[in-house]
Tab-separated table of C-alpha atoms in Angstrom:
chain	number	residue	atom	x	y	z
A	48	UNK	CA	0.000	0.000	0.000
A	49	UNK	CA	2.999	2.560	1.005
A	50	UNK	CA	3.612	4.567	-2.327
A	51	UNK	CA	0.788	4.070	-4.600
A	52	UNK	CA	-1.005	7.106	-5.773
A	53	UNK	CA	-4.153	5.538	-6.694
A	54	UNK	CA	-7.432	5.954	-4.504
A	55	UNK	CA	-8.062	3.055	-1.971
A	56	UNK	CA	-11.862	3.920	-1.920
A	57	UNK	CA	-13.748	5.584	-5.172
A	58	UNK	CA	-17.320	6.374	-4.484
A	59	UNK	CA	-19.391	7.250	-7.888
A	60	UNK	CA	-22.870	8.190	-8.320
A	61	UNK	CA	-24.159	6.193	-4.806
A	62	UNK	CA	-27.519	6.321	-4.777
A	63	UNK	CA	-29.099	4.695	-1.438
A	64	UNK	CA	-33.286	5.072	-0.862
A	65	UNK	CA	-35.539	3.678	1.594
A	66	UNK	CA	-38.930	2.525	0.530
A	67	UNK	CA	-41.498	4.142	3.331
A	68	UNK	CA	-45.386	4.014	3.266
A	69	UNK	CA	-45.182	7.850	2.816
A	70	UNK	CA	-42.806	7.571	-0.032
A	71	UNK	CA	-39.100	7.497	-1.419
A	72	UNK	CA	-37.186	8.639	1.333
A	73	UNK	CA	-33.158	8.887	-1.297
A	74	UNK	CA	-30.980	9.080	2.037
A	75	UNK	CA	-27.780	9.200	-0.645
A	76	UNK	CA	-28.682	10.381	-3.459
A	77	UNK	CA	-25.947	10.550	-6.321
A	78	UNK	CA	-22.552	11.030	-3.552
A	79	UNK	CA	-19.232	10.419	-5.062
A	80	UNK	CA	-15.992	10.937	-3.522
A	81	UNK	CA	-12.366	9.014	-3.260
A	82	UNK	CA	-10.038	8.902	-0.470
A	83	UNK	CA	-6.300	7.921	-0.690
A	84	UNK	CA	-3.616	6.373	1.541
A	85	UNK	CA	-2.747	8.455	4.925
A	86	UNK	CA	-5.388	11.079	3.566
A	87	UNK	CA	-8.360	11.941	6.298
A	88	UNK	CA	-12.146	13.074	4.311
A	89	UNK	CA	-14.813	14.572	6.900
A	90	UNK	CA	-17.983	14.232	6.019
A	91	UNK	CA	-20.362	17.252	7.538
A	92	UNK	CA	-23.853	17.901	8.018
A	93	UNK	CA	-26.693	18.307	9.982
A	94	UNK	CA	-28.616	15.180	11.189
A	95	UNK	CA	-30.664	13.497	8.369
A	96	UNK	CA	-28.106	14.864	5.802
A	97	UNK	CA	-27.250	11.475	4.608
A	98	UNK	CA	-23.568	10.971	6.351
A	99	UNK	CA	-24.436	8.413	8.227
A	100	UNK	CA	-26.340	5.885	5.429
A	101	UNK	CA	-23.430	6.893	2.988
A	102	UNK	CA	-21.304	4.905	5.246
A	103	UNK	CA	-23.677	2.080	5.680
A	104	UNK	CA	-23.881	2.048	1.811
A	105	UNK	CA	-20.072	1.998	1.552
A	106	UNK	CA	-19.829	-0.736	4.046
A	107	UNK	CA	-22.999	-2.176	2.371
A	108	UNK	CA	-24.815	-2.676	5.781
A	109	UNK	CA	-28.376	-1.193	4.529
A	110	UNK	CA	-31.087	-2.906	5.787
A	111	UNK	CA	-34.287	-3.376	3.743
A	112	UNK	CA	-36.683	-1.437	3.463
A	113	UNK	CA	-33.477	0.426	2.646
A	114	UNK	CA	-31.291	-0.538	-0.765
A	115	UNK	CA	-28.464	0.763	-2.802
A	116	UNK	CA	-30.513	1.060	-6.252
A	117	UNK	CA	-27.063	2.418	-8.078
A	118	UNK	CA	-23.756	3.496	-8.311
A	119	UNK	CA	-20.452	2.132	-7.864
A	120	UNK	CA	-17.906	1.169	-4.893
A	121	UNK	CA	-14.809	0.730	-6.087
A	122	UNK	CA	-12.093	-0.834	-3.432
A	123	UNK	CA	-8.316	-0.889	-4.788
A	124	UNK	CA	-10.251	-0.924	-8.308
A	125	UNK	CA	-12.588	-4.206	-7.381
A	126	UNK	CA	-16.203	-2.882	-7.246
A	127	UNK	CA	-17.906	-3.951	-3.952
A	128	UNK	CA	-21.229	-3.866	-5.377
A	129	UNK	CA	-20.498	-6.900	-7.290
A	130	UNK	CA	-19.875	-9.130	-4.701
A	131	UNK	CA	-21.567	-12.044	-3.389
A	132	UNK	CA	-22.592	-11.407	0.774
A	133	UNK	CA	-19.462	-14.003	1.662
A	134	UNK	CA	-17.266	-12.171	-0.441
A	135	UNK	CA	-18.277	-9.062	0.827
A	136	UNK	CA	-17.817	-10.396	4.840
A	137	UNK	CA	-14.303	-11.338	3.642
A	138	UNK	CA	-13.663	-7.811	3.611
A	139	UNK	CA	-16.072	-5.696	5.862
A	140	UNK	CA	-13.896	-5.489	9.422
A	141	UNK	CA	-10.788	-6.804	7.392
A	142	UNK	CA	-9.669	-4.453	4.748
A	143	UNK	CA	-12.359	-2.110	5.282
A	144	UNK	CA	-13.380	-1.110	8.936
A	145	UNK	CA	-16.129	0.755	10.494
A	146	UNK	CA	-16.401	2.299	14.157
A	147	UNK	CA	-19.912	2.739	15.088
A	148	UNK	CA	-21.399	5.805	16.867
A	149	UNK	CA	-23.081	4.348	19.766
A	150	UNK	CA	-20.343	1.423	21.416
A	151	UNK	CA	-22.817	0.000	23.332
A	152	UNK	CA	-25.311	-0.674	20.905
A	153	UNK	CA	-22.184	-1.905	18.845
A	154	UNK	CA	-20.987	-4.082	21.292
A	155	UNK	CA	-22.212	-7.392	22.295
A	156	UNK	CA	-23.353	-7.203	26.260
A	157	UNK	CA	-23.108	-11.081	26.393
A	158	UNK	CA	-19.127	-11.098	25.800
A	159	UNK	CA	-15.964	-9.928	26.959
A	160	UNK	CA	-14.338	-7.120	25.155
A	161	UNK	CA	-11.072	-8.978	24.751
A	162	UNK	CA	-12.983	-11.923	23.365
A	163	UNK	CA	-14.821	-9.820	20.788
A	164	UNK	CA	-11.851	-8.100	19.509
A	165	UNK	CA	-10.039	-11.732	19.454
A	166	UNK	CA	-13.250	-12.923	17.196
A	167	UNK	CA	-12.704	-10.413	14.362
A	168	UNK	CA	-8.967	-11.287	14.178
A	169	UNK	CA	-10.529	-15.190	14.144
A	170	UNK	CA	-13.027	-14.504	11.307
A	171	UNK	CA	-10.600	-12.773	8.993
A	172	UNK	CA	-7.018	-14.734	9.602
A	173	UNK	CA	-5.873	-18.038	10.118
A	174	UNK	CA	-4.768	-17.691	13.814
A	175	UNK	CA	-4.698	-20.363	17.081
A	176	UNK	CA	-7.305	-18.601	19.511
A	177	UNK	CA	-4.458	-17.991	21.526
A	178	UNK	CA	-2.487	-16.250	18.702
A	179	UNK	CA	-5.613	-13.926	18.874
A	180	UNK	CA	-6.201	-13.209	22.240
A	181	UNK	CA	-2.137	-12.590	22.714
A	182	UNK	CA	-2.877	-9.548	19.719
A	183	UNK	CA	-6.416	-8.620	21.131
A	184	UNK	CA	-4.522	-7.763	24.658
A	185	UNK	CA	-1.723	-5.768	22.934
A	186	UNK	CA	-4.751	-4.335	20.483
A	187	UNK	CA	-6.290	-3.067	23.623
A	188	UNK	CA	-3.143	-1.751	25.069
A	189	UNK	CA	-2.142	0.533	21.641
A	190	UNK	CA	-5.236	2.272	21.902
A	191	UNK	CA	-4.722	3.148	25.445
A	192	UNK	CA	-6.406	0.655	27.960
A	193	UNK	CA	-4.564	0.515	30.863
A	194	UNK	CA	-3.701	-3.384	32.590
A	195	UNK	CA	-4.820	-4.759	29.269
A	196	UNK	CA	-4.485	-8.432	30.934
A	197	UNK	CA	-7.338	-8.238	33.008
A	198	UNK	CA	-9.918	-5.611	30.784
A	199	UNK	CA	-9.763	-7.865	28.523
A	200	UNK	CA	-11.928	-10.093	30.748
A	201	UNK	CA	-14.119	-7.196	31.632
A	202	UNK	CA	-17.271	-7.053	30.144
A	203	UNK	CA	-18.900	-3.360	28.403
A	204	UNK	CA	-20.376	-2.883	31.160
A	205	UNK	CA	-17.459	-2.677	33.347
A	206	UNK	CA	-15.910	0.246	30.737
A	207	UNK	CA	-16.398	3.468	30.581
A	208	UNK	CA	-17.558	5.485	27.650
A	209	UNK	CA	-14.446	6.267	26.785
A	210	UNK	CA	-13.463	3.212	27.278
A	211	UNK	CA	-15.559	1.354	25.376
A	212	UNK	CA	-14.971	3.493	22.306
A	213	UNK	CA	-11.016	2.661	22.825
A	214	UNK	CA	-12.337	-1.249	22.507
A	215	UNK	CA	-14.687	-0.506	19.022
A	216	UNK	CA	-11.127	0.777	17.689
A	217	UNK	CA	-9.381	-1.754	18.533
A	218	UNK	CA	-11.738	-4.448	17.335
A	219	UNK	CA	-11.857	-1.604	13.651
A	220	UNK	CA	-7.817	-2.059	13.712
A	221	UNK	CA	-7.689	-5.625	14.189
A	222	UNK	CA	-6.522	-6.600	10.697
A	223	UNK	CA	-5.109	-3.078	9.834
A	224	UNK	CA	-7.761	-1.741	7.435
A	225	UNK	CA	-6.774	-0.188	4.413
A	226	UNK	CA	-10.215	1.999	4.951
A	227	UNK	CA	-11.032	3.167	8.495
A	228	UNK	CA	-14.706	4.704	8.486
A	229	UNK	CA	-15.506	6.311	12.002
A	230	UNK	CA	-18.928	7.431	12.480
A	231	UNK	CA	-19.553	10.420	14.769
A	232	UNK	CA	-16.923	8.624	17.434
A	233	UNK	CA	-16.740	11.461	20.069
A	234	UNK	CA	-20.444	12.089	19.936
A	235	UNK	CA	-21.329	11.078	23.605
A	236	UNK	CA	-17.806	12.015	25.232
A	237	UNK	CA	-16.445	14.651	27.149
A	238	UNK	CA	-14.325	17.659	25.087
A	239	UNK	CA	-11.068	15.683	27.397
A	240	UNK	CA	-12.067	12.444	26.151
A	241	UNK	CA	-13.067	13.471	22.345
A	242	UNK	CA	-9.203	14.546	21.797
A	243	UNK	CA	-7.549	11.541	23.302
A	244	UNK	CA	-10.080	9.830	21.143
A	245	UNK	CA	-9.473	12.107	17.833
A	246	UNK	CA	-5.449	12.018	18.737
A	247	UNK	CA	-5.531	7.884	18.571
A	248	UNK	CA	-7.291	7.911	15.247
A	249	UNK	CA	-4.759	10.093	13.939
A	250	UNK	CA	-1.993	8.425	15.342
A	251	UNK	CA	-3.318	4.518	14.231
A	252	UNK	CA	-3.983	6.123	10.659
A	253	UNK	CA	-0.282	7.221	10.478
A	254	UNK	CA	1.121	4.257	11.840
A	255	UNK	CA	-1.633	1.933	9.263
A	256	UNK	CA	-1.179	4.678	6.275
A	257	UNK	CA	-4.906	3.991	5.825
A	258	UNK	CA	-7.615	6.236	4.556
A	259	UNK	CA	-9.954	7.528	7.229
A	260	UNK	CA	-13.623	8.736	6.849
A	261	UNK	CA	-14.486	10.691	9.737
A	262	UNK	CA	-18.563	11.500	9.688
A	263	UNK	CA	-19.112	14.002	12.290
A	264	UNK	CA	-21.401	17.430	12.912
A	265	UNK	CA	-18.271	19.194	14.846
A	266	UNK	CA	-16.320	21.537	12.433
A	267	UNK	CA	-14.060	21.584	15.290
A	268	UNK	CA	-13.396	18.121	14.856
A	269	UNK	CA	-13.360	19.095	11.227
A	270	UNK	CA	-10.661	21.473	11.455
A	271	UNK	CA	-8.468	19.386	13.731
A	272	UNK	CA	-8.594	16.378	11.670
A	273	UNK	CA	-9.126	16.558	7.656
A	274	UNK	CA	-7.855	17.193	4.689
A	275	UNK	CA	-10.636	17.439	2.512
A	276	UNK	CA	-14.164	18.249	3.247
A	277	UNK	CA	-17.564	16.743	1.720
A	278	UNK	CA	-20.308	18.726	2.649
A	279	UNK	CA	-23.586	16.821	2.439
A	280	UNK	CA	-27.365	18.441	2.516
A	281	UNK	CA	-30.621	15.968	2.084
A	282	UNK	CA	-28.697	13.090	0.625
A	283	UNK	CA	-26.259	14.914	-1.956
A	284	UNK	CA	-22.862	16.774	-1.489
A	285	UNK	CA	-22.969	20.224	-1.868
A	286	UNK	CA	-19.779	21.019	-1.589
A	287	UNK	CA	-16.239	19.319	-1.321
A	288	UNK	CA	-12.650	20.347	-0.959
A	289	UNK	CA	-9.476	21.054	0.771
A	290	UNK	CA	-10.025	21.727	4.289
A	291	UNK	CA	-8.266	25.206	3.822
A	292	UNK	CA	-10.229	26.147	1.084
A	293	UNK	CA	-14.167	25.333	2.617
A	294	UNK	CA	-13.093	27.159	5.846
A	295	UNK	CA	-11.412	29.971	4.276
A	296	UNK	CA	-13.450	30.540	1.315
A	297	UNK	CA	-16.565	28.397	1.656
A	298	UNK	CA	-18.603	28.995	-1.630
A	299	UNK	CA	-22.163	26.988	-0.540
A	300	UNK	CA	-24.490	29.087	1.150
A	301	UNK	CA	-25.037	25.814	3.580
A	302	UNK	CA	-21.681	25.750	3.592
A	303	UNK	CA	-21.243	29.289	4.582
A	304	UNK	CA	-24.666	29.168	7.231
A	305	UNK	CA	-22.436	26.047	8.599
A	306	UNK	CA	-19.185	28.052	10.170
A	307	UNK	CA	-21.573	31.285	10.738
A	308	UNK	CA	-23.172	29.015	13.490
A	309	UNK	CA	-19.617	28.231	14.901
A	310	UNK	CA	-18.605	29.727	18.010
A	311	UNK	CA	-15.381	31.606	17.980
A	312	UNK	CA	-13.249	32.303	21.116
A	313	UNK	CA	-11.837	35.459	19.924
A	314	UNK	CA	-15.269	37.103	19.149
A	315	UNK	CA	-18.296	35.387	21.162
A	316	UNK	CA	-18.605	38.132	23.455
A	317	UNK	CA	-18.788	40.525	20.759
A	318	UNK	CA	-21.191	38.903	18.098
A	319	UNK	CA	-24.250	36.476	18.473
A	320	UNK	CA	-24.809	33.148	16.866
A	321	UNK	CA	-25.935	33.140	13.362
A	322	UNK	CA	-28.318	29.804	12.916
A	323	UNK	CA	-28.833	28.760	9.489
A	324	UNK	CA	-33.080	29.952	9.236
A	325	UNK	CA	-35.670	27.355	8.970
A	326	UNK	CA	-35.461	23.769	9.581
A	327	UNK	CA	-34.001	20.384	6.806
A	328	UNK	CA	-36.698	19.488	4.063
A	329	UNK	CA	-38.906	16.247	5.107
A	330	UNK	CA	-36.332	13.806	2.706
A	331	UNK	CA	-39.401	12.390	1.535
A	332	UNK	CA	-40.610	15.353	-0.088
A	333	UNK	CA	-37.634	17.206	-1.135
A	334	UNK	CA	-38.158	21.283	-2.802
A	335	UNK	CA	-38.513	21.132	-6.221
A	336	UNK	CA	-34.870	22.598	-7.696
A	337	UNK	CA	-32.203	22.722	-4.515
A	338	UNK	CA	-33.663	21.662	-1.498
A	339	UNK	CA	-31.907	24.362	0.412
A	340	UNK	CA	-33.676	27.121	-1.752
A	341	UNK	CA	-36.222	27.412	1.144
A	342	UNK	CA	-33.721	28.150	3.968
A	343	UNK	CA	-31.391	30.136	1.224
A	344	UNK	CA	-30.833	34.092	1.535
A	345	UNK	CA	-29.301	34.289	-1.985
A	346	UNK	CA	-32.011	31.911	-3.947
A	347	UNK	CA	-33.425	33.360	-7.181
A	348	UNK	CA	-35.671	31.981	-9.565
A	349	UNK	CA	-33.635	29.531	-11.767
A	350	UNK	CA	-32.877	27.987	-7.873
A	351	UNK	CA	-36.784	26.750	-7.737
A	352	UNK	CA	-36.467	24.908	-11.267
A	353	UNK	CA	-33.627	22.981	-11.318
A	354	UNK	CA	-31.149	20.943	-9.031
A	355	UNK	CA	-27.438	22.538	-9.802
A	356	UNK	CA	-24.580	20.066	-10.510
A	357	UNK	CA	-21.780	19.656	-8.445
A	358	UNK	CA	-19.233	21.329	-10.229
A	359	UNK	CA	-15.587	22.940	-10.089
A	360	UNK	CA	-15.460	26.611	-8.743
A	361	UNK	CA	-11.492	26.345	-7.992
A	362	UNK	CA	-8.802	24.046	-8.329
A	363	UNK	CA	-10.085	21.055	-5.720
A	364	UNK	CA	-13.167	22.536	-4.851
A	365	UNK	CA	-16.728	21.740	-6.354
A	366	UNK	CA	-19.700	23.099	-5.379
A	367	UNK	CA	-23.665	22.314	-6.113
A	368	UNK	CA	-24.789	26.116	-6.480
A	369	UNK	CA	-26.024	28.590	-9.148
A	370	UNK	CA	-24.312	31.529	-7.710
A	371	UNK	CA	-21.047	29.467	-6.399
A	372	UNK	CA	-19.375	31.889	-8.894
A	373	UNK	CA	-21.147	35.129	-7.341
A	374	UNK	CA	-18.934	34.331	-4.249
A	375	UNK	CA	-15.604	34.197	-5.591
């Protein structure tokens, strides 16, 4: 893996709906993207945005009524999409990895942490048990579990939040992903926890030279961690580029709503907050034209009538927008 210059992960044209009694809800709804080796893409958004089912999609872990109806995965050039289930598990939690946003929904209760770490390394290589529990203990210490010997025993109970998130990352790292996906990891931790948290992913990701998708709401988070940004509004990217770029010269009015609502040290006492107006379109009955024209200060007409295409505004930077150009 060390050299190449090819994408690990290409993304093209997902498209990933849910069929609901009310209607097509298109939770991903045309998302492409690529990621390379030692490179970190945040995906941002507010809640319902799609971030979360892109993931899914990539790690093809939609349930029905959800289903991907089209597009393309493409893992070190192999497409994902046309694999069998089997050939699929030979991968999912092997080359590509996936922490979950809620570790004790994602952990098995019954178990001992050690034990489920020591299954994932049993699934994917040909190992003793005792081959695996020796790596699931030293797992467990790398991402910072103190007296390894005897947590490993412990069941998820027993850990703490923190804790427990340390043990989904070490059961993610197990076989050294090429593609490390982490879903919204420091949501329920404290701001001391989230950066030992954020600091390990960094420092595992240097150490694997994998890609890392980082989903997450926090453009702290954001601006701590990536190096290219996908911004995502009901189920399509709005914008994408270098992290620089989207925080320096955001083009995206959603975009540009986004870091408004941010709170800044060096001027909170002197401005207030400015919240994005209105609330996210039901996703199951989407604005004609761009569904953020109804929340949008700088709509106009041609904004009601048609969707705009995510195209290139700078070098590295695309943007879904009729007036991205009106910005520059």
């Amino acid at each position: 893996m060390t050299g190449t210059t090819a994408p690990l992960l290409e993304v093209e044209d997902l498209r990933t709906h849910f069929a609901l009694r009310g209607g097509t809800l298109k939770a991903v709804d045309g998302v492409s993207f690529s990621v390379m080796p030692g490179r970190t893409l945040c995906i941002v958004g507010e809640s319902g945005s799609g971030k979360s089912a892109t993931a899914l999609s990539v790690m093809r872990l939609i349930d029905p009524p959800g289903r991907i109806v089209g597009g393309r995965l493409l893992f070190n050039g192999r497409d994902l999409m046309g694999l069998s289930e089997s050939e699929m598990e030979a991968i999912r939690g092997n080359r590509v990895a996936m922490v979950f946003q809620n570790p004790m929904t994602s952990l098995d209760p019954s178990f001992r942490i050690g034990d489920q770490i020591a299954e994932t390394i049993l699934t994917h290589e040909r190992v003793t048990k005792d081959e695996a529990r020796g790596r699931a203990m030293r797992l467990l210490q790398s991402v910072g579990i103190p007296d390894a010997a005897r947590r490993y025993k412990d069941y998820p109970h027993q850990f703490s939040g923190g804790m427990r998130q340390r043990a989904l990352i070490a059961a993610a790292i197990a076989c050294r992903p090429d593609v490390l996906i982490a879903d919204e990891p420091t949501t329920a931790l404290d701001v001391t926890i989230q950066a030992q948290i954020l600091r390990l992913l960094r420092d595992l990701q240097r150490q694997m030279n994998s890609a890392l998708i980082l989903i997450t709401h926090d453009l702290g988070v954001v601006a701590a961690m990536a190096d290219e940004v996908m911004v995502m509004y009901a189920g399509r990217v709005v914008e994408h580029g270098d992290v620089d770029t989207i925080f320096h010269a955001p083009r995206h009015p959603y975009t540009v709503g986004l870091l408004h609502s941010l709170v800044r040290l060096e001027d909170s006492r002197r401005s207030a907050l400015k919240p994005i107006p209105g609330v996210p379109p039901s996703p199951i009955n989407l604005p004609r034209g761009c569904s953020f024209r109804p929340r949008c200060t700088r709509a106009i007409e041609r904004c009601a009538g048609e969707f705009p295409a995510l195209a290139s505004v700078s070098e590295g930077q695309r943007v879904a927008c009729h007036r991205a150009n009106d910005a520059a």
